[in-house]
mmCIF file with all atom_site columns, C-alpha atoms in Angstrom:
data_model
loop_
_atom_site.group_PDB
_atom_site.id
_atom_site.type_symbol
_atom_site.label_atom_id
_atom_site.label_alt_id
_atom_site.label_comp_id
_atom_site.label_asym_id
_atom_site.label_entity_id
_atom_site.label_seq_id
_atom_site.pdbx_PDB_ins_code
_atom_site.Cartn_x
_atom_site.Cartn_y
_atom_site.Cartn_z
_atom_site.occupancy
_atom_site.B_iso_or_equiv
_atom_site.pdbx_formal_charge
_atom_site.auth_seq_id
_atom_site.auth_comp_id
_atom_site.auth_asym_id
_atom_site.auth_atom_id
_atom_site.pdbx_PDB_model_num
ATOM 1   C CA . MET T 1 1   ? 0.080   -0.107  0.128  1.00 51.00 ? 928  MET T CA 1
ATOM 2   C CA . THR T 1 2   ? 1.860   3.600   -0.891 1.00 54.00 ? 929  THR T CA 1
ATOM 3   C CA . THR T 1 3   ? 0.435   6.602   1.231  1.00 56.00 ? 930  THR T CA 1
ATOM 4   C CA . THR T 1 4   ? 0.102   8.908   -1.060 1.00 62.00 ? 931  THR T CA 1
ATOM 5   C CA . THR T 1 5   ? -0.790  12.774  0.420  1.00 62.00 ? 932  THR T CA 1
ATOM 6   C CA . PRO T 1 6   ? -4.475  13.025  -0.346 1.00 62.00 ? 933  PRO T CA 1
ATOM 7   C CA . ASN T 1 7   ? -5.676  16.059  -2.377 1.00 74.00 ? 934  ASN T CA 1
ATOM 8   C CA . PRO T 1 8   ? -6.556  19.299  -0.318 1.00 72.00 ? 935  PRO T CA 1
ATOM 9   C CA . SER T 1 9   ? -9.941  19.162  -1.049 1.00 83.00 ? 936  SER T CA 1
ATOM 10  C CA . TYR T 1 10  ? -10.747 16.503  1.731  1.00 84.00 ? 937  TYR T CA 1
ATOM 11  C CA . PRO T 1 11  ? -11.427 16.999  4.905  1.00 86.00 ? 938  PRO T CA 1
ATOM 12  C CA . SER T 1 12  ? -9.414  16.960  7.420  1.00 83.00 ? 939  SER T CA 1
ATOM 13  C CA . TRP T 1 13  ? -10.087 13.627  8.870  1.00 83.00 ? 940  TRP T CA 1
ATOM 14  C CA . VAL T 1 14  ? -8.878  11.555  6.022  1.00 83.00 ? 941  VAL T CA 1
ATOM 15  C CA . ARG T 1 15  ? -5.832  13.751  5.727  1.00 81.00 ? 942  ARG T CA 1
ATOM 16  C CA . GLU T 1 16  ? -5.219  13.346  9.203  1.00 79.00 ? 943  GLU T CA 1
ATOM 17  C CA . LEU T 1 17  ? -5.825  9.197   8.385  1.00 81.00 ? 944  LEU T CA 1
ATOM 18  C CA . HIS T 1 18  ? -3.427  9.012   5.427  1.00 82.00 ? 945  HIS T CA 1
ATOM 19  C CA . SER T 1 19  ? -0.522  11.230  7.111  1.00 80.00 ? 946  SER T CA 1
ATOM 20  C CA . PRO T 1 20  ? -0.655  10.005  10.970 1.00 71.00 ? 947  PRO T CA 1
ATOM 21  C CA . PRO T 1 21  ? 1.435   12.862  13.169 1.00 70.00 ? 948  PRO T CA 1
ATOM 22  C CA . ASN T 1 22  ? 5.355   11.761  14.443 1.00 70.00 ? 949  ASN T CA 1
ATOM 23  C CA . PRO T 1 23  ? 5.856   9.919   17.194 1.00 67.00 ? 950  PRO T CA 1
ATOM 24  C CA . LYS T 1 24  ? 6.290   11.907  20.206 1.00 62.00 ? 951  LYS T CA 1
ATOM 25  C CA . SER T 1 25  ? 9.167   10.949  21.714 1.00 63.00 ? 952  SER T CA 1
ATOM 26  C CA . LYS T 1 26  ? 9.538   10.298  25.879 1.00 59.00 ? 953  LYS T CA 1
ATOM 27  C CA . SER T 1 27  ? 11.127  13.233  26.747 1.00 60.00 ? 954  SER T CA 1
ATOM 28  C CA . ALA T 1 28  ? 8.283   15.317  24.875 1.00 53.00 ? 955  ALA T CA 1
ATOM 29  C CA . SER T 1 29  ? 5.375   13.901  25.831 1.00 61.00 ? 956  SER T CA 1
ATOM 30  C CA . SER T 1 30  ? 3.211   15.219  28.303 1.00 71.00 ? 957  SER T CA 1
ATOM 31  C CA . ILE T 1 31  ? 1.303   12.052  29.776 1.00 75.00 ? 958  ILE T CA 1
ATOM 32  C CA . ARG T 1 32  ? 3.076   10.836  32.953 1.00 77.00 ? 959  ARG T CA 1
ATOM 33  C CA . ASP T 1 33  ? 4.206   7.686   33.917 1.00 76.00 ? 960  ASP T CA 1
ATOM 34  C CA . PRO T 1 34  ? 1.712   6.346   36.171 1.00 81.00 ? 961  PRO T CA 1
ATOM 35  C CA . PRO T 1 35  ? 2.964   5.633   39.786 1.00 83.00 ? 962  PRO T CA 1
ATOM 36  C CA . GLY T 1 36  ? 5.147   2.954   40.747 1.00 79.00 ? 963  GLY T CA 1
ATOM 37  C CA . PHE T 1 37  ? 6.646   2.796   36.731 1.00 78.00 ? 964  PHE T CA 1
ATOM 38  C CA . SER T 1 38  ? 9.990   3.452   36.905 1.00 71.00 ? 965  SER T CA 1
ATOM 39  C CA . ALA T 1 39  ? 11.844  3.501   33.153 1.00 65.00 ? 966  ALA T CA 1
ATOM 40  C CA . SER T 1 40  ? 15.356  2.928   35.108 1.00 62.00 ? 967  SER T CA 1
ATOM 41  C CA . LEU T 1 41  ? 13.675  -0.362  36.650 1.00 56.00 ? 968  LEU T CA 1
ATOM 42  C CA . THR T 1 42  ? 12.510  -1.697  33.991 1.00 57.00 ? 969  THR T CA 1
ATOM 43  C CA . GLY T 1 43  ? 15.682  -2.102  32.233 1.00 55.00 ? 970  GLY T CA 1
ATOM 44  C CA . LYS T 1 44  ? 17.319  -2.728  35.072 1.00 53.00 ? 971  LYS T CA 1
ATOM 45  C CA . ARG T 1 45  ? 14.727  -6.075  35.121 1.00 57.00 ? 972  ARG T CA 1
ATOM 46  C CA . ALA T 1 46  ? 15.093  -6.375  31.404 1.00 56.00 ? 973  ALA T CA 1
ATOM 47  C CA . GLN T 1 47  ? 19.056  -6.610  32.014 1.00 61.00 ? 974  GLN T CA 1
ATOM 48  C CA . LEU T 1 48  ? 19.156  -9.146  34.958 1.00 57.00 ? 975  LEU T CA 1
ATOM 49  C CA . SER T 1 49  ? 16.222  -11.434 33.525 1.00 55.00 ? 976  SER T CA 1
ATOM 50  C CA . LYS T 1 50  ? 18.435  -11.575 29.907 1.00 60.00 ? 977  LYS T CA 1
ATOM 51  C CA . SER T 1 51  ? 21.382  -12.349 32.116 1.00 63.00 ? 978  SER T CA 1
ATOM 52  C CA . GLN T 1 52  ? 20.059  -15.710 34.503 1.00 67.00 ? 979  GLN T CA 1
ATOM 53  C CA . PRO T 1 53  ? 18.238  -18.216 33.201 1.00 73.00 ? 980  PRO T CA 1
ATOM 54  C CA . HIS T 1 54  ? 15.206  -19.598 34.957 1.00 76.00 ? 981  HIS T CA 1
ATOM 55  C CA . LYS T 1 55  ? 16.014  -22.659 37.215 1.00 82.00 ? 982  LYS T CA 1
ATOM 56  C CA . PRO T 1 56  ? 14.189  -25.651 37.171 1.00 85.00 ? 983  PRO T CA 1
ATOM 57  C CA . PRO T 1 57  ? 12.319  -26.008 40.096 1.00 81.00 ? 984  PRO T CA 1
ATOM 58  C CA . THR T 1 58  ? 13.670  -28.607 41.734 1.00 87.00 ? 985  THR T CA 1
ATOM 59  C CA . PRO T 1 59  ? 11.678  -31.578 43.268 1.00 84.00 ? 986  PRO T CA 1
ATOM 60  C CA . GLU T 1 60  ? 11.545  -30.553 46.980 1.00 87.00 ? 987  GLU T CA 1
ATOM 61  C CA . GLU T 1 61  ? 9.294   -27.287 45.158 1.00 89.00 ? 988  GLU T CA 1
ATOM 62  C CA . THR T 1 62  ? 7.844   -29.510 43.008 1.00 89.00 ? 989  THR T CA 1
ATOM 63  C CA . ASP T 1 63  ? 6.509   -31.797 45.777 1.00 90.00 ? 990  ASP T CA 1
ATOM 64  C CA . ILE T 1 64  ? 4.854   -28.804 47.497 1.00 91.00 ? 991  ILE T CA 1
ATOM 65  C CA . LEU T 1 65  ? 3.256   -27.573 44.079 1.00 92.00 ? 992  LEU T CA 1
ATOM 66  C CA . LYS T 1 66  ? 2.317   -30.668 44.157 1.00 91.00 ? 993  LYS T CA 1
ATOM 67  C CA . VAL T 1 67  ? 0.531   -31.206 46.976 1.00 92.00 ? 994  VAL T CA 1
ATOM 68  C CA . LYS T 1 68  ? -0.721  -27.656 47.368 1.00 94.00 ? 995  LYS T CA 1
ATOM 69  C CA . LYS T 1 69  ? -2.395  -28.662 43.722 1.00 94.00 ? 996  LYS T CA 1
ATOM 70  C CA . SER T 1 70  ? -4.515  -32.002 45.236 1.00 94.00 ? 997  SER T CA 1
ATOM 71  C CA . TRP T 1 71  ? -5.247  -30.018 48.154 1.00 95.00 ? 998  TRP T CA 1
ATOM 72  C CA . GLU T 1 72  ? -7.115  -27.765 45.685 1.00 95.00 ? 999  GLU T CA 1
ATOM 73  C CA . VAL T 1 73  ? -8.804  -30.904 44.281 1.00 94.00 ? 1000 VAL T CA 1
ATOM 74  C CA . ALA T 1 74  ? -9.795  -32.335 47.494 1.00 95.00 ? 1001 ALA T CA 1
ATOM 75  C CA . LEU T 1 75  ? -11.867 -29.154 49.129 1.00 95.00 ? 1002 LEU T CA 1
ATOM 76  C CA . ALA T 1 76  ? -13.376 -28.664 45.224 1.00 94.00 ? 1003 ALA T CA 1
ATOM 77  C CA . PRO T 1 77  ? -15.930 -30.888 46.315 1.00 94.00 ? 1004 PRO T CA 1
ATOM 78  C CA . ALA T 1 78  ? -17.309 -28.742 49.567 1.00 94.00 ? 1005 ALA T CA 1
ATOM 79  C CA . LYS T 1 79  ? -16.606 -25.684 47.284 1.00 94.00 ? 1006 LYS T CA 1
ATOM 80  C CA . GLN T 1 80  ? -19.559 -26.657 44.792 1.00 92.00 ? 1007 GLN T CA 1
ATOM 81  C CA . LEU T 1 81  ? -21.707 -27.720 48.087 1.00 94.00 ? 1008 LEU T CA 1
ATOM 82  C CA . PRO T 1 82  ? -23.126 -24.317 49.063 1.00 94.00 ? 1009 PRO T CA 1
ATOM 83  C CA . MET T 1 83  ? -24.747 -24.093 45.000 1.00 94.00 ? 1010 MET T CA 1
ATOM 84  C CA . ASN T 1 84  ? -26.230 -27.646 45.398 1.00 93.00 ? 1011 ASN T CA 1
ATOM 85  C CA . ALA T 1 85  ? -27.613 -26.478 48.543 1.00 93.00 ? 1012 ALA T CA 1
ATOM 86  C CA . ILE T 1 86  ? -29.552 -23.438 46.605 1.00 94.00 ? 1013 ILE T CA 1
ATOM 87  C CA . MET T 1 87  ? -30.504 -25.529 43.502 1.00 91.00 ? 1014 MET T CA 1
ATOM 88  C CA . MET T 1 88  ? -32.066 -28.632 45.723 1.00 90.00 ? 1015 MET T CA 1
ATOM 89  C CA . TYR T 1 89  ? -33.446 -25.594 47.850 1.00 91.00 ? 1016 TYR T CA 1
ATOM 90  C CA . MET T 1 90  ? -34.619 -23.869 44.711 1.00 91.00 ? 1017 MET T CA 1
ATOM 91  C CA . SER T 1 91  ? -36.079 -27.256 42.827 1.00 89.00 ? 1018 SER T CA 1
ATOM 92  C CA . GLY T 1 92  ? -38.561 -28.204 45.739 1.00 87.00 ? 1019 GLY T CA 1
ATOM 93  C CA . ASN T 1 93  ? -40.219 -31.041 47.364 1.00 88.00 ? 1020 ASN T CA 1
ATOM 94  C CA . SER T 1 94  ? -42.253 -32.341 44.710 1.00 88.00 ? 1021 SER T CA 1
ATOM 95  C CA . LEU T 1 95  ? -41.861 -35.472 42.501 1.00 88.00 ? 1022 LEU T CA 1
ATOM 96  C CA . GLN T 1 96  ? -41.295 -33.879 38.925 1.00 88.00 ? 1023 GLN T CA 1
ATOM 97  C CA . ILE T 1 97  ? -38.940 -34.279 36.265 1.00 91.00 ? 1024 ILE T CA 1
ATOM 98  C CA . PHE T 1 98  ? -36.358 -31.294 37.416 1.00 89.00 ? 1025 PHE T CA 1
ATOM 99  C CA . SER T 1 99  ? -35.925 -32.049 41.037 1.00 89.00 ? 1026 SER T CA 1
ATOM 100 C CA . ILE T 1 100 ? -35.342 -35.650 40.299 1.00 91.00 ? 1027 ILE T CA 1
ATOM 101 C CA . MET T 1 101 ? -32.967 -34.939 37.981 1.00 92.00 ? 1028 MET T CA 1
ATOM 102 C CA . MET T 1 102 ? -30.728 -32.777 40.202 1.00 91.00 ? 1029 MET T CA 1
ATOM 103 C CA . VAL T 1 103 ? -30.901 -35.299 43.260 1.00 92.00 ? 1030 VAL T CA 1
ATOM 104 C CA . PHE T 1 104 ? -29.800 -37.786 40.031 1.00 94.00 ? 1031 PHE T CA 1
ATOM 105 C CA . MET T 1 105 ? -26.696 -35.872 39.346 1.00 93.00 ? 1032 MET T CA 1
ATOM 106 C CA . LEU T 1 106 ? -26.965 -35.271 43.466 1.00 92.00 ? 1033 LEU T CA 1
ATOM 107 C CA . PHE T 1 107 ? -25.860 -38.802 43.734 1.00 95.00 ? 1034 PHE T CA 1
ATOM 108 C CA . LYS T 1 108 ? -23.815 -39.913 40.562 1.00 96.00 ? 1035 LYS T CA 1
ATOM 109 C CA . ASN T 1 109 ? -21.235 -37.311 40.711 1.00 94.00 ? 1036 ASN T CA 1
ATOM 110 C CA . PRO T 1 110 ? -19.852 -37.882 44.624 1.00 95.00 ? 1037 PRO T CA 1
ATOM 111 C CA . LEU T 1 111 ? -20.060 -41.518 44.215 1.00 96.00 ? 1038 LEU T CA 1
ATOM 112 C CA . GLN T 1 112 ? -18.349 -41.150 41.242 1.00 96.00 ? 1039 GLN T CA 1
ATOM 113 C CA . ALA T 1 113 ? -15.461 -39.071 42.316 1.00 95.00 ? 1040 ALA T CA 1
ATOM 114 C CA . LEU T 1 114 ? -15.742 -41.678 45.331 1.00 95.00 ? 1041 LEU T CA 1
ATOM 115 C CA . MET T 1 115 ? -14.967 -44.525 42.627 1.00 96.00 ? 1042 MET T CA 1
ATOM 116 C CA . GLN T 1 116 ? -11.689 -42.775 41.400 1.00 95.00 ? 1043 GLN T CA 1
ATOM 117 C CA . THR T 1 117 ? -10.349 -41.130 44.273 1.00 94.00 ? 1044 THR T CA 1
ATOM 118 C CA . ASN T 1 118 ? -6.843  -43.298 44.017 1.00 93.00 ? 1045 ASN T CA 1
ATOM 119 C CA . ALA T 1 119 ? -6.748  -42.489 39.798 1.00 94.00 ? 1046 ALA T CA 1
ATOM 120 C CA . VAL T 1 120 ? -7.107  -38.429 40.688 1.00 93.00 ? 1047 VAL T CA 1
ATOM 121 C CA . PHE T 1 121 ? -4.244  -38.282 43.125 1.00 92.00 ? 1048 PHE T CA 1
ATOM 122 C CA . THR T 1 122 ? -2.337  -39.924 41.421 1.00 92.00 ? 1049 THR T CA 1
ATOM 123 C CA . LYS T 1 123 ? -0.457  -37.397 38.843 1.00 91.00 ? 1050 LYS T CA 1
ATOM 124 C CA . TYR T 1 124 ? 0.356   -35.794 42.512 1.00 91.00 ? 1051 TYR T CA 1
ATOM 125 C CA . GLU T 1 125 ? 1.292   -38.461 44.668 1.00 90.00 ? 1052 GLU T CA 1
ATOM 126 C CA . THR T 1 126 ? 5.030   -39.056 44.270 1.00 88.00 ? 1053 THR T CA 1
ATOM 127 C CA . PRO T 1 127 ? 7.467   -41.219 46.711 1.00 88.00 ? 1054 PRO T CA 1
ATOM 128 C CA . ARG T 1 128 ? 8.299   -37.961 48.894 1.00 89.00 ? 1055 ARG T CA 1
ATOM 129 C CA . THR T 1 129 ? 4.501   -36.956 48.656 1.00 87.00 ? 1056 THR T CA 1
ATOM 130 C CA . ARG T 1 130 ? 2.598   -40.799 49.334 1.00 88.00 ? 1057 ARG T CA 1
ATOM 131 C CA . GLY T 1 131 ? 2.602   -39.792 53.603 1.00 88.00 ? 1058 GLY T CA 1
ATOM 132 C CA . LYS T 1 132 ? 0.588   -36.520 53.120 1.00 87.00 ? 1059 LYS T CA 1
ATOM 133 C CA . MET T 1 133 ? -1.437  -37.394 50.637 1.00 92.00 ? 1060 MET T CA 1
ATOM 134 C CA . TRP T 1 134 ? -3.666  -40.284 52.588 1.00 93.00 ? 1061 TRP T CA 1
ATOM 135 C CA . VAL T 1 135 ? -4.847  -36.797 54.427 1.00 94.00 ? 1062 VAL T CA 1
ATOM 136 C CA . VAL T 1 136 ? -5.635  -35.170 51.041 1.00 94.00 ? 1063 VAL T CA 1
ATOM 137 C CA . LYS T 1 137 ? -7.878  -38.141 49.810 1.00 95.00 ? 1064 LYS T CA 1
ATOM 138 C CA . ALA T 1 138 ? -9.127  -38.735 53.260 1.00 96.00 ? 1065 ALA T CA 1
ATOM 139 C CA . VAL T 1 139 ? -10.770 -34.521 52.929 1.00 96.00 ? 1066 VAL T CA 1
ATOM 140 C CA . TYR T 1 140 ? -12.023 -35.581 49.751 1.00 96.00 ? 1067 TYR T CA 1
ATOM 141 C CA . VAL T 1 141 ? -13.270 -38.616 50.766 1.00 97.00 ? 1068 VAL T CA 1
ATOM 142 C CA . LEU T 1 142 ? -15.256 -36.196 53.379 1.00 97.00 ? 1069 LEU T CA 1
ATOM 143 C CA . MET T 1 143 ? -16.399 -33.785 51.332 1.00 96.00 ? 1070 MET T CA 1
ATOM 144 C CA . ASN T 1 144 ? -18.016 -36.141 48.491 1.00 96.00 ? 1071 ASN T CA 1
ATOM 145 C CA . LEU T 1 145 ? -19.926 -38.087 51.735 1.00 97.00 ? 1072 LEU T CA 1
ATOM 146 C CA . VAL T 1 146 ? -20.935 -34.846 52.676 1.00 96.00 ? 1073 VAL T CA 1
ATOM 147 C CA . ALA T 1 147 ? -22.865 -34.257 48.818 1.00 95.00 ? 1074 ALA T CA 1
ATOM 148 C CA . LEU T 1 148 ? -24.548 -37.374 49.724 1.00 96.00 ? 1075 LEU T CA 1
ATOM 149 C CA . GLY T 1 149 ? -25.351 -36.837 53.129 1.00 95.00 ? 1076 GLY T CA 1
ATOM 150 C CA . LEU T 1 150 ? -26.941 -33.352 51.117 1.00 95.00 ? 1077 LEU T CA 1
ATOM 151 C CA . GLY T 1 151 ? -29.282 -35.711 48.269 1.00 94.00 ? 1078 GLY T CA 1
ATOM 152 C CA . ILE T 1 152 ? -30.048 -37.256 51.300 1.00 94.00 ? 1079 ILE T CA 1
ATOM 153 C CA . TRP T 1 153 ? -31.658 -34.776 53.091 1.00 93.00 ? 1080 TRP T CA 1
ATOM 154 C CA . LYS T 1 154 ? -33.237 -33.934 49.494 1.00 93.00 ? 1081 LYS T CA 1
ATOM 155 C CA . VAL T 1 155 ? -34.377 -37.625 49.118 1.00 93.00 ? 1082 VAL T CA 1
ATOM 156 C CA . ASN T 1 156 ? -35.856 -37.735 52.713 1.00 92.00 ? 1083 ASN T CA 1
ATOM 157 C CA . GLY T 1 157 ? -37.714 -34.242 52.313 1.00 90.00 ? 1084 GLY T CA 1
ATOM 158 C CA . MET T 1 158 ? -39.478 -35.397 48.718 1.00 90.00 ? 1085 MET T CA 1
ATOM 159 C CA . GLY T 1 159 ? -40.686 -38.396 51.229 1.00 88.00 ? 1086 GLY T CA 1
ATOM 160 C CA . LEU T 1 160 ? -38.805 -40.319 49.595 1.00 88.00 ? 1087 LEU T CA 1
ATOM 161 C CA . LEU T 1 161 ? -37.086 -41.985 52.609 1.00 88.00 ? 1088 LEU T CA 1
ATOM 162 C CA . PRO T 1 162 ? -39.160 -44.907 54.702 1.00 86.00 ? 1089 PRO T CA 1
ATOM 163 C CA . THR T 1 163 ? -38.561 -43.050 57.778 1.00 85.00 ? 1090 THR T CA 1
ATOM 164 C CA . THR T 1 164 ? -42.294 -43.041 59.417 1.00 84.00 ? 1091 THR T CA 1
ATOM 165 C CA . ARG T 1 165 ? -44.081 -45.548 60.471 1.00 83.00 ? 1092 ARG T CA 1
ATOM 166 C CA . SER T 1 166 ? -46.929 -45.662 57.815 1.00 82.00 ? 1093 SER T CA 1
ATOM 167 C CA . ASP T 1 167 ? -44.155 -46.831 55.491 1.00 83.00 ? 1094 ASP T CA 1
ATOM 168 C CA . TRP T 1 168 ? -43.339 -50.343 56.632 1.00 84.00 ? 1095 TRP T CA 1
ATOM 169 C CA . LEU T 1 169 ? -47.241 -51.505 57.192 1.00 83.00 ? 1096 LEU T CA 1
ATOM 170 C CA . ALA T 1 170 ? -46.820 -54.665 54.908 1.00 83.00 ? 1097 ALA T CA 1
ATOM 171 C CA . TRP T 1 171 ? -44.456 -55.735 57.199 1.00 85.00 ? 1098 TRP T CA 1
ATOM 172 C CA . GLU T 1 172 ? -46.723 -55.649 60.197 1.00 85.00 ? 1099 GLU T CA 1
ATOM 173 C CA . SER T 1 173 ? -49.180 -57.305 61.326 1.00 86.00 ? 1100 SER T CA 1
ATOM 174 C CA . GLN T 1 174 ? -52.902 -57.113 62.188 1.00 85.00 ? 1101 GLN T CA 1
ATOM 175 C CA . ARG T 1 175 ? -53.553 -56.601 66.280 1.00 85.00 ? 1102 ARG T CA 1
ATOM 176 C CA . GLU T 1 176 ? -55.546 -58.382 67.597 1.00 88.00 ? 1103 GLU T CA 1
ATOM 177 C CA . PRO T 1 177 ? -58.248 -57.363 70.368 1.00 86.00 ? 1104 PRO T CA 1
ATOM 178 C CA . VAL T 1 178 ? -58.039 -58.263 73.057 1.00 89.00 ? 1105 VAL T CA 1
ATOM 179 C CA . GLU T 1 179 ? -61.358 -58.074 74.311 1.00 88.00 ? 1106 GLU T CA 1
ATOM 180 C CA . ARG T 1 180 ? -64.742 -57.365 71.653 1.00 86.00 ? 1107 ARG T CA 1
ATOM 181 C CA . ALA T 1 181 ? -67.253 -54.405 73.595 1.00 87.00 ? 1108 ALA T CA 1
ATOM 182 C CA . VAL T 1 182 ? -71.386 -55.198 71.632 1.00 87.00 ? 1109 VAL T CA 1
ATOM 183 C CA . PHE T 1 183 ? -73.983 -53.473 71.477 1.00 86.00 ? 1110 PHE T CA 1
ATOM 184 C CA . ALA T 1 184 ? -76.968 -54.530 72.935 1.00 83.00 ? 1111 ALA T CA 1
ATOM 185 C CA . PHE T 1 185 ? -80.279 -53.248 72.959 1.00 76.00 ? 1112 PHE T CA 1
#
């Protein structure tokens, strides 16, 4: 693309578009640097980063990072509990397809997580972190059990758990009266 000077008959914005202003030097700029910015510091940092290459992390640092990440994974079910509790409250206690699907998902996800506990933490486990991982796994299992408890609470609220005597009437025998009262004239 060739730059040509526009005809003077064009509007001023067209002339300015085709001939942008000259870049101002740093000293001539009227805009101050933001607070905390220093051009001299950035130059020194750039020289330091070029002169010293980034050293790889030590195995101890890697293990610390793996343990931190495993704690994040272990506490993830706890972060989902408030959302699930609000969703269960909002879905109501009636038997509808929406509430049934919500309860199904509330049971399915923690059960799957419990069955895959060791597989979730294998990438974080090393010989040095093995002693710390059992605590992380226990917290992970505990948080998933709390999520299952939330599901049981919801099923009980829907009236699907047999918790009253009337739910077990089929297995009760009929009572035999001790005596009979007969109306006589």
